[in-house]
PDB file of C-alpha atoms in Angstrom:
ATOM      1  CA  MET Y  18      11.280   8.097  12.122  1.00  0.00           C
ATOM      2  CA  SER Y  19       9.129   6.211  14.592  1.00  0.00           C
ATOM      3  CA  LEU Y  20      10.058   2.657  15.544  1.00  0.00           C
ATOM      4  CA  PRO Y  21       7.252   0.703  17.236  1.00  0.00           C
ATOM      5  CA  ALA Y  22       8.008  -1.046  20.481  1.00  0.00           C
ATOM      6  CA  LEU Y  23       8.454  -4.794  20.433  1.00  0.00           C
ATOM      7  CA  LYS Y  24       5.534  -6.865  21.699  1.00  0.00           C
ATOM      8  CA  THR Y  25       6.998 -10.366  21.790  1.00  0.00           C
ATOM      9  CA  LYS Y  26       7.727 -12.280  24.957  1.00  0.00           C
ATOM     10  CA  ARG Y  27      11.051 -14.058  25.228  1.00  0.00           C
ATOM     11  CA  SER Y  28      12.878 -15.805  28.036  1.00  0.00           C
ATOM     12  CA  VAL Y  29      15.935 -13.618  28.508  1.00  0.00           C
ATOM     13  CA  ALA Y  30      17.725 -11.993  31.422  1.00  0.00           C
ATOM     14  CA  ARG Y  31      16.305  -8.622  32.487  1.00  0.00           C
ATOM     15  CA  PRO Y  32      17.404  -5.758  34.734  1.00  0.00           C
ATOM     16  CA  THR Y  33      15.945  -6.426  38.159  1.00  0.00           C
ATOM     17  CA  ASN Y  34      16.012  -5.539  41.849  1.00  0.00           C
ATOM     18  CA  ASP Y  35      17.088  -8.565  43.925  1.00  0.00           C
ATOM     19  CA  ASP Y  36      15.254  -7.581  47.151  1.00  0.00           C
ATOM     20  CA  PRO Y  37      11.576  -8.693  46.750  1.00  0.00           C
ATOM     21  CA  VAL Y  38      10.264  -6.414  49.531  1.00  0.00           C
ATOM     22  CA  GLU Y  39      12.087  -3.354  48.245  1.00  0.00           C
ATOM     23  CA  ARG Y  40      11.015  -4.216  44.735  1.00  0.00           C
ATOM     24  CA  GLU Y  41       7.333  -4.478  45.743  1.00  0.00           C
ATOM     25  CA  VAL Y  42       7.417  -1.194  47.655  1.00  0.00           C
ATOM     26  CA  GLY Y  43       9.117   0.475  44.726  1.00  0.00           C
ATOM     27  CA  LEU Y  44       6.571  -0.859  42.261  1.00  0.00           C
ATOM     28  CA  GLN Y  45       3.613   0.252  44.389  1.00  0.00           C
ATOM     29  CA  LYS Y  46       5.108   3.734  44.673  1.00  0.00           C
ATOM     30  CA  LEU Y  47       5.643   3.886  40.923  1.00  0.00           C
ATOM     31  CA  LEU Y  48       2.103   2.742  40.192  1.00  0.00           C
ATOM     32  CA  SER Y  49       0.676   5.527  42.365  1.00  0.00           C
ATOM     33  CA  THR Y  50       2.853   8.273  40.833  1.00  0.00           C
ATOM     34  CA  ARG Y  51       2.160  10.200  37.643  1.00  0.00           C
ATOM     35  CA  ILE Y  52       4.822   9.624  35.007  1.00  0.00           C
ATOM     36  CA  CYS Y  53       5.529  13.340  34.719  1.00  0.00           C
ATOM     37  CA  ASP Y  54       6.270  13.469  38.460  1.00  0.00           C
ATOM     38  CA  LEU Y  55       8.942  10.762  38.369  1.00  0.00           C
ATOM     39  CA  GLN Y  56      11.671  13.195  37.226  1.00  0.00           C
ATOM     40  CA  LEU Y  57      13.251  10.461  35.148  1.00  0.00           C
ATOM     41  CA  GLN Y  58      16.854  10.436  33.980  1.00  0.00           C
ATOM     42  CA  PRO Y  59      18.702   7.697  32.057  1.00  0.00           C
ATOM     43  CA  GLN Y  60      20.045   5.237  34.613  1.00  0.00           C
ATOM     44  CA  ASP Y  61      21.271   1.660  34.847  1.00  0.00           C
ATOM     45  CA  VAL Y  62      21.217  -0.242  31.532  1.00  0.00           C
ATOM     46  CA  LEU Y  63      19.926   2.702  29.485  1.00  0.00           C
ATOM     47  CA  ALA Y  64      22.728   4.933  30.753  1.00  0.00           C
ATOM     48  CA  GLU Y  65      25.219   2.208  29.842  1.00  0.00           C
ATOM     49  CA  CYS Y  66      23.756   1.910  26.339  1.00  0.00           C
ATOM     50  CA  LEU Y  67      23.924   5.663  25.755  1.00  0.00           C
ATOM     51  CA  ALA Y  68      27.507   5.735  26.999  1.00  0.00           C
ATOM     52  CA  LYS Y  69      28.442   2.867  24.698  1.00  0.00           C
ATOM     53  CA  VAL Y  70      26.988   4.534  21.607  1.00  0.00           C
ATOM     54  CA  GLY Y  71      28.812   7.718  22.585  1.00  0.00           C
ATOM     55  CA  GLU Y  72      32.070   5.767  22.814  1.00  0.00           C
ATOM     56  CA  GLU Y  73      31.428   4.233  19.394  1.00  0.00           C
ATOM     57  CA  LEU Y  74      30.893   7.679  17.884  1.00  0.00           C
ATOM     58  CA  ARG Y  75      34.103   9.032  19.394  1.00  0.00           C
ATOM     59  CA  ALA Y  76      36.042   5.935  18.320  1.00  0.00           C
ATOM     60  CA  ASN Y  77      35.073   6.779  14.745  1.00  0.00           C
ATOM     61  CA  GLY Y  78      36.061  10.423  15.074  1.00  0.00           C
ATOM     62  CA  ILE Y  79      32.469  11.697  15.292  1.00  0.00           C
ATOM     63  CA  THR Y  80      32.182  14.655  17.643  1.00  0.00           C
ATOM     64  CA  PHE Y  81      28.417  14.973  17.256  1.00  0.00           C
ATOM     65  CA  VAL Y  82      26.012  13.472  19.800  1.00  0.00           C
ATOM     66  CA  PRO Y  83      22.227  13.634  19.255  1.00  0.00           C
ATOM     67  CA  GLN Y  84      19.926  15.307  21.759  1.00  0.00           C
ATOM     68  CA  TYR Y  85      18.570  12.177  23.432  1.00  0.00           C
ATOM     69  CA  TYR Y  86      15.542  12.646  25.676  1.00  0.00           C
ATOM     70  CA  LEU Y  87      12.999  10.490  27.486  1.00  0.00           C
ATOM     71  CA  GLY Y  88       9.602  10.823  25.849  1.00  0.00           C
ATOM     72  CA  ASP Y  89       6.704   8.813  24.501  1.00  0.00           C
ATOM     73  CA  ASP Y  90       6.457   5.093  23.813  1.00  0.00           C
ATOM     74  CA  ASP Y  91       8.624   4.638  20.703  1.00  0.00           C
ATOM     75  CA  PHE Y  92      12.159   5.293  19.526  1.00  0.00           C
ATOM     76  CA  TRP Y  93      12.101   8.055  16.915  1.00  0.00           C
ATOM     77  CA  THR Y  94      14.013  11.033  15.571  1.00  0.00           C
ATOM     78  CA  THR Y  95      12.345  14.287  14.596  1.00  0.00           C
ATOM     79  CA  ASP Y  96      12.418  14.679  10.820  1.00  0.00           C
ATOM     80  CA  ARG Y  97      15.487  16.706   9.787  1.00  0.00           C
ATOM     81  CA  ALA Y  98      16.337  17.528  13.393  1.00  0.00           C
ATOM     82  CA  ILE Y  99      18.759  16.112  15.973  1.00  0.00           C
ATOM     83  CA  SER Y 100      16.472  15.137  18.851  1.00  0.00           C
ATOM     84  CA  VAL Y 101      16.011  11.407  19.533  1.00  0.00           C
ATOM     85  CA  ASN Y 102      13.050  10.170  21.560  1.00  0.00           C
ATOM     86  CA  ILE Y 103      13.679   7.226  23.915  1.00  0.00           C
ATOM     87  CA  PRO Y 104      10.710   5.486  25.606  1.00  0.00           C
ATOM     88  CA  TRP Y 105      10.346   6.781  29.150  1.00  0.00           C
ATOM     89  CA  TYR Y 106       9.858   3.292  30.569  1.00  0.00           C
ATOM     90  CA  LEU Y 107      13.451   2.340  29.757  1.00  0.00           C
ATOM     91  CA  ALA Y 108      14.813   5.044  32.059  1.00  0.00           C
ATOM     92  CA  ASN Y 109      15.776   2.703  34.898  1.00  0.00           C
ATOM     93  CA  SER Y 110      15.840  -0.987  35.784  1.00  0.00           C
ATOM     94  CA  ILE Y 111      12.578  -0.980  37.774  1.00  0.00           C
ATOM     95  CA  LEU Y 112      10.535   0.549  34.947  1.00  0.00           C
ATOM     96  CA  TRP Y 113      12.296  -1.608  32.370  1.00  0.00           C
ATOM     97  CA  GLN Y 114      11.475  -4.759  34.342  1.00  0.00           C
ATOM     98  CA  MET Y 115       7.866  -3.684  34.813  1.00  0.00           C
ATOM     99  CA  VAL Y 116       7.186  -3.029  31.150  1.00  0.00           C
ATOM    100  CA  ASN Y 117       8.992  -6.195  30.074  1.00  0.00           C
ATOM    101  CA  ASN Y 118       6.846  -8.251  32.427  1.00  0.00           C
ATOM    102  CA  HIS Y 119       3.516  -6.781  31.380  1.00  0.00           C
ATOM    103  CA  LEU Y 120       3.594  -5.019  28.020  1.00  0.00           C
ATOM    104  CA  PHE Y 121       6.568  -4.679  25.685  1.00  0.00           C
ATOM    105  CA  GLU Y 122       9.840  -6.559  25.511  1.00  0.00           C
ATOM    106  CA  TYR Y 123      13.322  -5.094  25.212  1.00  0.00           C
ATOM    107  CA  THR Y 124      16.801  -6.525  25.631  1.00  0.00           C
ATOM    108  CA  ARG Y 125      19.966  -4.513  26.102  1.00  0.00           C
ATOM    109  CA  ASP Y 126      21.174  -5.480  22.624  1.00  0.00           C
ATOM    110  CA  GLU Y 127      17.901  -4.348  21.064  1.00  0.00           C
ATOM    111  CA  VAL Y 128      18.102  -0.949  22.752  1.00  0.00           C
ATOM    112  CA  LEU Y 129      21.638  -0.559  21.399  1.00  0.00           C
ATOM    113  CA  MET Y 130      20.357  -1.421  17.925  1.00  0.00           C
ATOM    114  CA  TYR Y 131      17.593   1.188  18.145  1.00  0.00           C
ATOM    115  CA  LEU Y 132      19.997   3.830  19.468  1.00  0.00           C
ATOM    116  CA  ARG Y 133      22.517   3.224  16.686  1.00  0.00           C
ATOM    117  CA  HIS Y 134      19.751   3.422  14.080  1.00  0.00           C
ATOM    118  CA  GLU Y 135      18.292   6.664  15.446  1.00  0.00           C
ATOM    119  CA  THR Y 136      21.774   8.127  15.834  1.00  0.00           C
ATOM    120  CA  GLY Y 137      22.219   7.463  12.119  1.00  0.00           C
ATOM    121  CA  HIS Y 138      19.109   9.539  11.402  1.00  0.00           C
ATOM    122  CA  ALA Y 139      20.287  12.349  13.654  1.00  0.00           C
ATOM    123  CA  ALA Y 140      23.773  12.428  12.117  1.00  0.00           C
ATOM    124  CA  ASN Y 141      22.252  12.457   8.634  1.00  0.00           C
ATOM    125  CA  TYR Y 142      20.089  15.444   9.548  1.00  0.00           C
ATOM    126  CA  ALA Y 143      22.709  17.284  11.589  1.00  0.00           C
ATOM    127  CA  PHE Y 144      25.299  17.307   8.817  1.00  0.00           C
ATOM    128  CA  GLU Y 145      22.693  17.325   6.036  1.00  0.00           C
ATOM    129  CA  LEU Y 146      24.306  14.355   4.359  1.00  0.00           C
ATOM    130  CA  TRP Y 147      21.058  13.645   2.521  1.00  0.00           C
ATOM    131  CA  LYS Y 148      21.634  16.765   0.392  1.00  0.00           C
ATOM    132  CA  ARG Y 149      24.803  15.318  -1.116  1.00  0.00           C
ATOM    133  CA  LYS Y 150      24.575  14.152  -4.705  1.00  0.00           C
ATOM    134  CA  ASP Y 151      26.541  10.977  -3.914  1.00  0.00           C
ATOM    135  CA  TRP Y 152      24.167  10.239  -0.997  1.00  0.00           C
ATOM    136  CA  THR Y 153      21.232  10.298  -3.422  1.00  0.00           C
ATOM    137  CA  GLN Y 154      23.142   8.160  -5.899  1.00  0.00           C
ATOM    138  CA  THR Y 155      23.819   5.600  -3.153  1.00  0.00           C
ATOM    139  CA  PHE Y 156      20.549   5.508  -1.196  1.00  0.00           C
ATOM    140  CA  GLY Y 157      17.943   7.176  -3.405  1.00  0.00           C
ATOM    141  CA  ASP Y 158      15.811  10.317  -3.215  1.00  0.00           C
ATOM    142  CA  PHE Y 159      15.444  11.486   0.385  1.00  0.00           C
ATOM    143  CA  ARG Y 160      12.354  13.481  -0.556  1.00  0.00           C
ATOM    144  CA  ARG Y 161      10.541  10.382  -1.764  1.00  0.00           C
ATOM    145  CA  SER Y 162       7.134   9.914  -0.115  1.00  0.00           C
ATOM    146  CA  TYR Y 163       7.477   8.157   3.247  1.00  0.00           C
ATOM    147  CA  ARG Y 164       5.014   5.295   3.572  1.00  0.00           C
ATOM    148  CA  HIS Y 165       4.527   3.187   6.681  1.00  0.00           C
ATOM    149  CA  VAL Y 166       3.357   0.225   4.603  1.00  0.00           C
ATOM    150  CA  TYR Y 167       5.962  -1.011   2.138  1.00  0.00           C
ATOM    151  CA  ASN Y 168       6.565  -4.105   0.044  1.00  0.00           C
ATOM    152  CA  ALA Y 169       9.957  -5.611   0.868  1.00  0.00           C
ATOM    153  CA  ASN Y 170      11.913  -8.134  -1.136  1.00  0.00           C
ATOM    154  CA  PRO Y 171      13.014 -10.684   1.499  1.00  0.00           C
ATOM    155  CA  TRP Y 172      15.713 -12.091  -0.820  1.00  0.00           C
ATOM    156  CA  SER Y 173      17.333  -8.764  -1.671  1.00  0.00           C
ATOM    157  CA  HIS Y 174      21.050  -8.362  -0.954  1.00  0.00           C
ATOM    158  CA  ASP Y 175      20.925  -4.636  -1.707  1.00  0.00           C
ATOM    159  CA  TYR Y 176      20.212  -3.665   1.902  1.00  0.00           C
ATOM    160  CA  VAL Y 177      21.823  -4.345   5.268  1.00  0.00           C
ATOM    161  CA  ARG Y 178      19.838  -6.063   8.003  1.00  0.00           C
ATOM    162  CA  HIS Y 179      20.298  -4.329  11.338  1.00  0.00           C
ATOM    163  CA  LEU Y 180      16.927  -3.914  13.047  1.00  0.00           C
ATOM    164  CA  HIS Y 181      16.039  -7.167  11.344  1.00  0.00           C
ATOM    165  CA  ARG Y 182      17.353  -8.892  14.474  1.00  0.00           C
ATOM    166  CA  ALA Y 183      14.930  -6.855  16.600  1.00  0.00           C
ATOM    167  CA  GLY Y 184      11.911  -7.882  14.545  1.00  0.00           C
ATOM    168  CA  MET Y 185      11.901  -4.857  12.199  1.00  0.00           C
ATOM    169  CA  TYR Y 186      12.201  -6.984   9.082  1.00  0.00           C
ATOM    170  CA  HIS Y 187      13.806  -5.505   5.945  1.00  0.00           C
ATOM    171  CA  TYR Y 188      13.472  -2.036   7.459  1.00  0.00           C
ATOM    172  CA  ALA Y 189      16.173  -0.556   5.216  1.00  0.00           C
ATOM    173  CA  GLN Y 190      13.860  -1.118   2.252  1.00  0.00           C
ATOM    174  CA  LYS Y 191      11.228   1.221   3.651  1.00  0.00           C
ATOM    175  CA  HIS Y 192      12.785   4.529   2.525  1.00  0.00           C
ATOM    176  CA  PRO Y 193      16.210   5.929   1.533  1.00  0.00           C
ATOM    177  CA  ASP Y 194      16.386   7.638   4.930  1.00  0.00           C
ATOM    178  CA  GLU Y 195      15.924   4.282   6.685  1.00  0.00           C
ATOM    179  CA  ASP Y 196      18.401   2.666   4.287  1.00  0.00           C
ATOM    180  CA  PHE Y 197      21.064   5.146   5.390  1.00  0.00           C
ATOM    181  CA  ALA Y 198      20.202   4.859   9.094  1.00  0.00           C
ATOM    182  CA  GLU Y 199      20.430   1.062   8.928  1.00  0.00           C
ATOM    183  CA  SER Y 200      23.728   1.212   7.029  1.00  0.00           C
ATOM    184  CA  PHE Y 201      25.136   3.746   9.500  1.00  0.00           C
ATOM    185  CA  ALA Y 202      24.085   1.549  12.432  1.00  0.00           C
ATOM    186  CA  VAL Y 203      25.811  -1.535  10.999  1.00  0.00           C
ATOM    187  CA  TRP Y 204      28.917   0.525  10.256  1.00  0.00           C
ATOM    188  CA  LEU Y 205      28.927   1.998  13.795  1.00  0.00           C
ATOM    189  CA  ASP Y 206      28.498  -1.339  15.595  1.00  0.00           C
ATOM    190  CA  PRO Y 207      32.014  -2.592  16.422  1.00  0.00           C
ATOM    191  CA  SER Y 208      30.780  -6.186  16.569  1.00  0.00           C
ATOM    192  CA  SER Y 209      29.119  -6.195  13.135  1.00  0.00           C
ATOM    193  CA  ARG Y 210      32.200  -7.256  11.128  1.00  0.00           C
ATOM    194  CA  TRP Y 211      30.436  -5.664   8.194  1.00  0.00           C
ATOM    195  CA  ARG Y 212      33.212  -6.106   5.655  1.00  0.00           C
ATOM    196  CA  ARG Y 213      33.150  -9.867   6.154  1.00  0.00           C
ATOM    197  CA  ARG Y 214      29.423 -10.277   6.715  1.00  0.00           C
ATOM    198  CA  TYR Y 215      28.415  -8.353   3.587  1.00  0.00           C
ATOM    199  CA  ARG Y 216      31.339  -9.254   1.353  1.00  0.00           C
ATOM    200  CA  ASN Y 217      29.032 -11.123  -1.062  1.00  0.00           C
ATOM    201  CA  TRP Y 218      26.246  -8.521  -0.947  1.00  0.00           C
ATOM    202  CA  GLN Y 219      27.670  -6.085  -3.470  1.00  0.00           C
ATOM    203  CA  VAL Y 220      25.121  -3.258  -3.245  1.00  0.00           C
ATOM    204  CA  ALA Y 221      24.775  -3.413   0.547  1.00  0.00           C
ATOM    205  CA  LEU Y 222      28.569  -3.444   0.857  1.00  0.00           C
ATOM    206  CA  THR Y 223      28.812  -0.406  -1.412  1.00  0.00           C
ATOM    207  CA  LYS Y 224      26.486   1.480   0.942  1.00  0.00           C
ATOM    208  CA  LEU Y 225      28.582   0.540   3.975  1.00  0.00           C
ATOM    209  CA  GLU Y 226      31.765   1.562   2.179  1.00  0.00           C
ATOM    210  CA  TYR Y 227      30.103   4.877   1.314  1.00  0.00           C
ATOM    211  CA  VAL Y 228      29.375   5.535   5.002  1.00  0.00           C
ATOM    212  CA  ASP Y 229      32.919   4.532   5.865  1.00  0.00           C
ATOM    213  CA  ARG Y 230      34.358   6.853   3.229  1.00  0.00           C
ATOM    214  CA  ILE Y 231      32.398  10.021   3.971  1.00  0.00           C
ATOM    215  CA  VAL Y 232      32.359   9.649   7.761  1.00  0.00           C
ATOM    216  CA  ASP Y 233      35.769   8.143   8.440  1.00  0.00           C
ATOM    217  CA  LEU Y 234      37.948   9.375   5.573  1.00  0.00           C
ATOM    218  CA  GLU Y 235      36.220  12.641   4.698  1.00  0.00           C
ATOM    219  CA  GLY Y 236      35.201  13.500   8.281  1.00  0.00           C
ATOM    220  CA  ALA Y 237      31.690  14.435   7.169  1.00  0.00           C
ATOM    221  CA  CYS Y 238      30.360  14.170  10.753  1.00  0.00           C
ATOM    222  CA  ARG Y 239      33.091  16.103  12.533  1.00  0.00           C
ATOM    223  CA  GLY Y 240      32.987  19.624  13.863  1.00  0.00           C
ATOM    224  CA  THR Y 241      29.922  21.789  14.342  1.00  0.00           C
ATOM    225  CA  PRO Y 242      26.821  20.406  12.592  1.00  0.00           C
ATOM    226  CA  THR Y 243      25.353  22.399   9.755  1.00  0.00           C
ATOM    227  CA  ASN Y 244      21.901  21.842  11.216  1.00  0.00           C
ATOM    228  CA  GLN Y 245      21.337  22.079  14.980  1.00  0.00           C
ATOM    229  CA  ARG Y 246      17.539  22.168  14.978  1.00  0.00           C
ATOM    230  CA  ILE Y 247      16.094  20.323  17.971  1.00  0.00           C
ATOM    231  CA  GLY Y 248      12.637  19.982  16.454  1.00  0.00           C
ATOM    232  CA  SER Y 249       9.450  18.793  18.106  1.00  0.00           C
ATOM    233  CA  GLN Y 250       9.618  16.556  21.144  1.00  0.00           C
ATOM    234  CA  ALA Y 251       7.006  14.405  22.870  1.00  0.00           C
ATOM    235  CA  PRO Y 252       7.783  14.417  26.601  1.00  0.00           C
ATOM    236  CA  TYR Y 253       5.916  12.155  28.988  1.00  0.00           C
ATOM    237  CA  THR Y 254       3.151  14.267  30.533  1.00  0.00           C
ATOM    238  CA  ASP Y 255       0.568  11.868  31.998  1.00  0.00           C
TER     239      ASP Y 255
END
């Protein structure tokens, strides 16, 4: 599911090159090069974020890792497939700095939040968790119509708030698929302290405990995935 890039400007530390001359030369070279000719690979902060999410998966006994790739401008996962699109401009510190200065705005913590969320989608699709009867009982009908405009209840305690901190307000209320991805992301984040944070949110806590039960205790995301479809991808081609 597509997640639009942030467009707010905040005063926070960013990846940067400390040599102003080298930085200027590098920027001019980038500006005169087609994106598809840059031969981008995850480096710097993005590489660290991907490694961290991988460590979090392994720490929870999950052997599956999505097929991450650098593509178009948003974070998104192909519907019922395991490929996760990461914006090309986050590939390295120079591009990240450039886009943060002039267009979008990302912090390291926000990228981790997006990656955990999309990894939740990919794990759901890979092991076809959404087909389970108890998944439907917990999150709702996966096949429900997916609408980009939705009416959220800002006072509801039935849903976790993960991407909420990145400006994606009440995103778990959008669709059962997003509800699971948000719950998975909170569960995966080792700093979330979800049992304490959601102890008074009965329904949201039940969803987190469901993820904990099927993934940790039942090992529902271990071994070879039932579904290994890569699906459509949107590589940078300009």
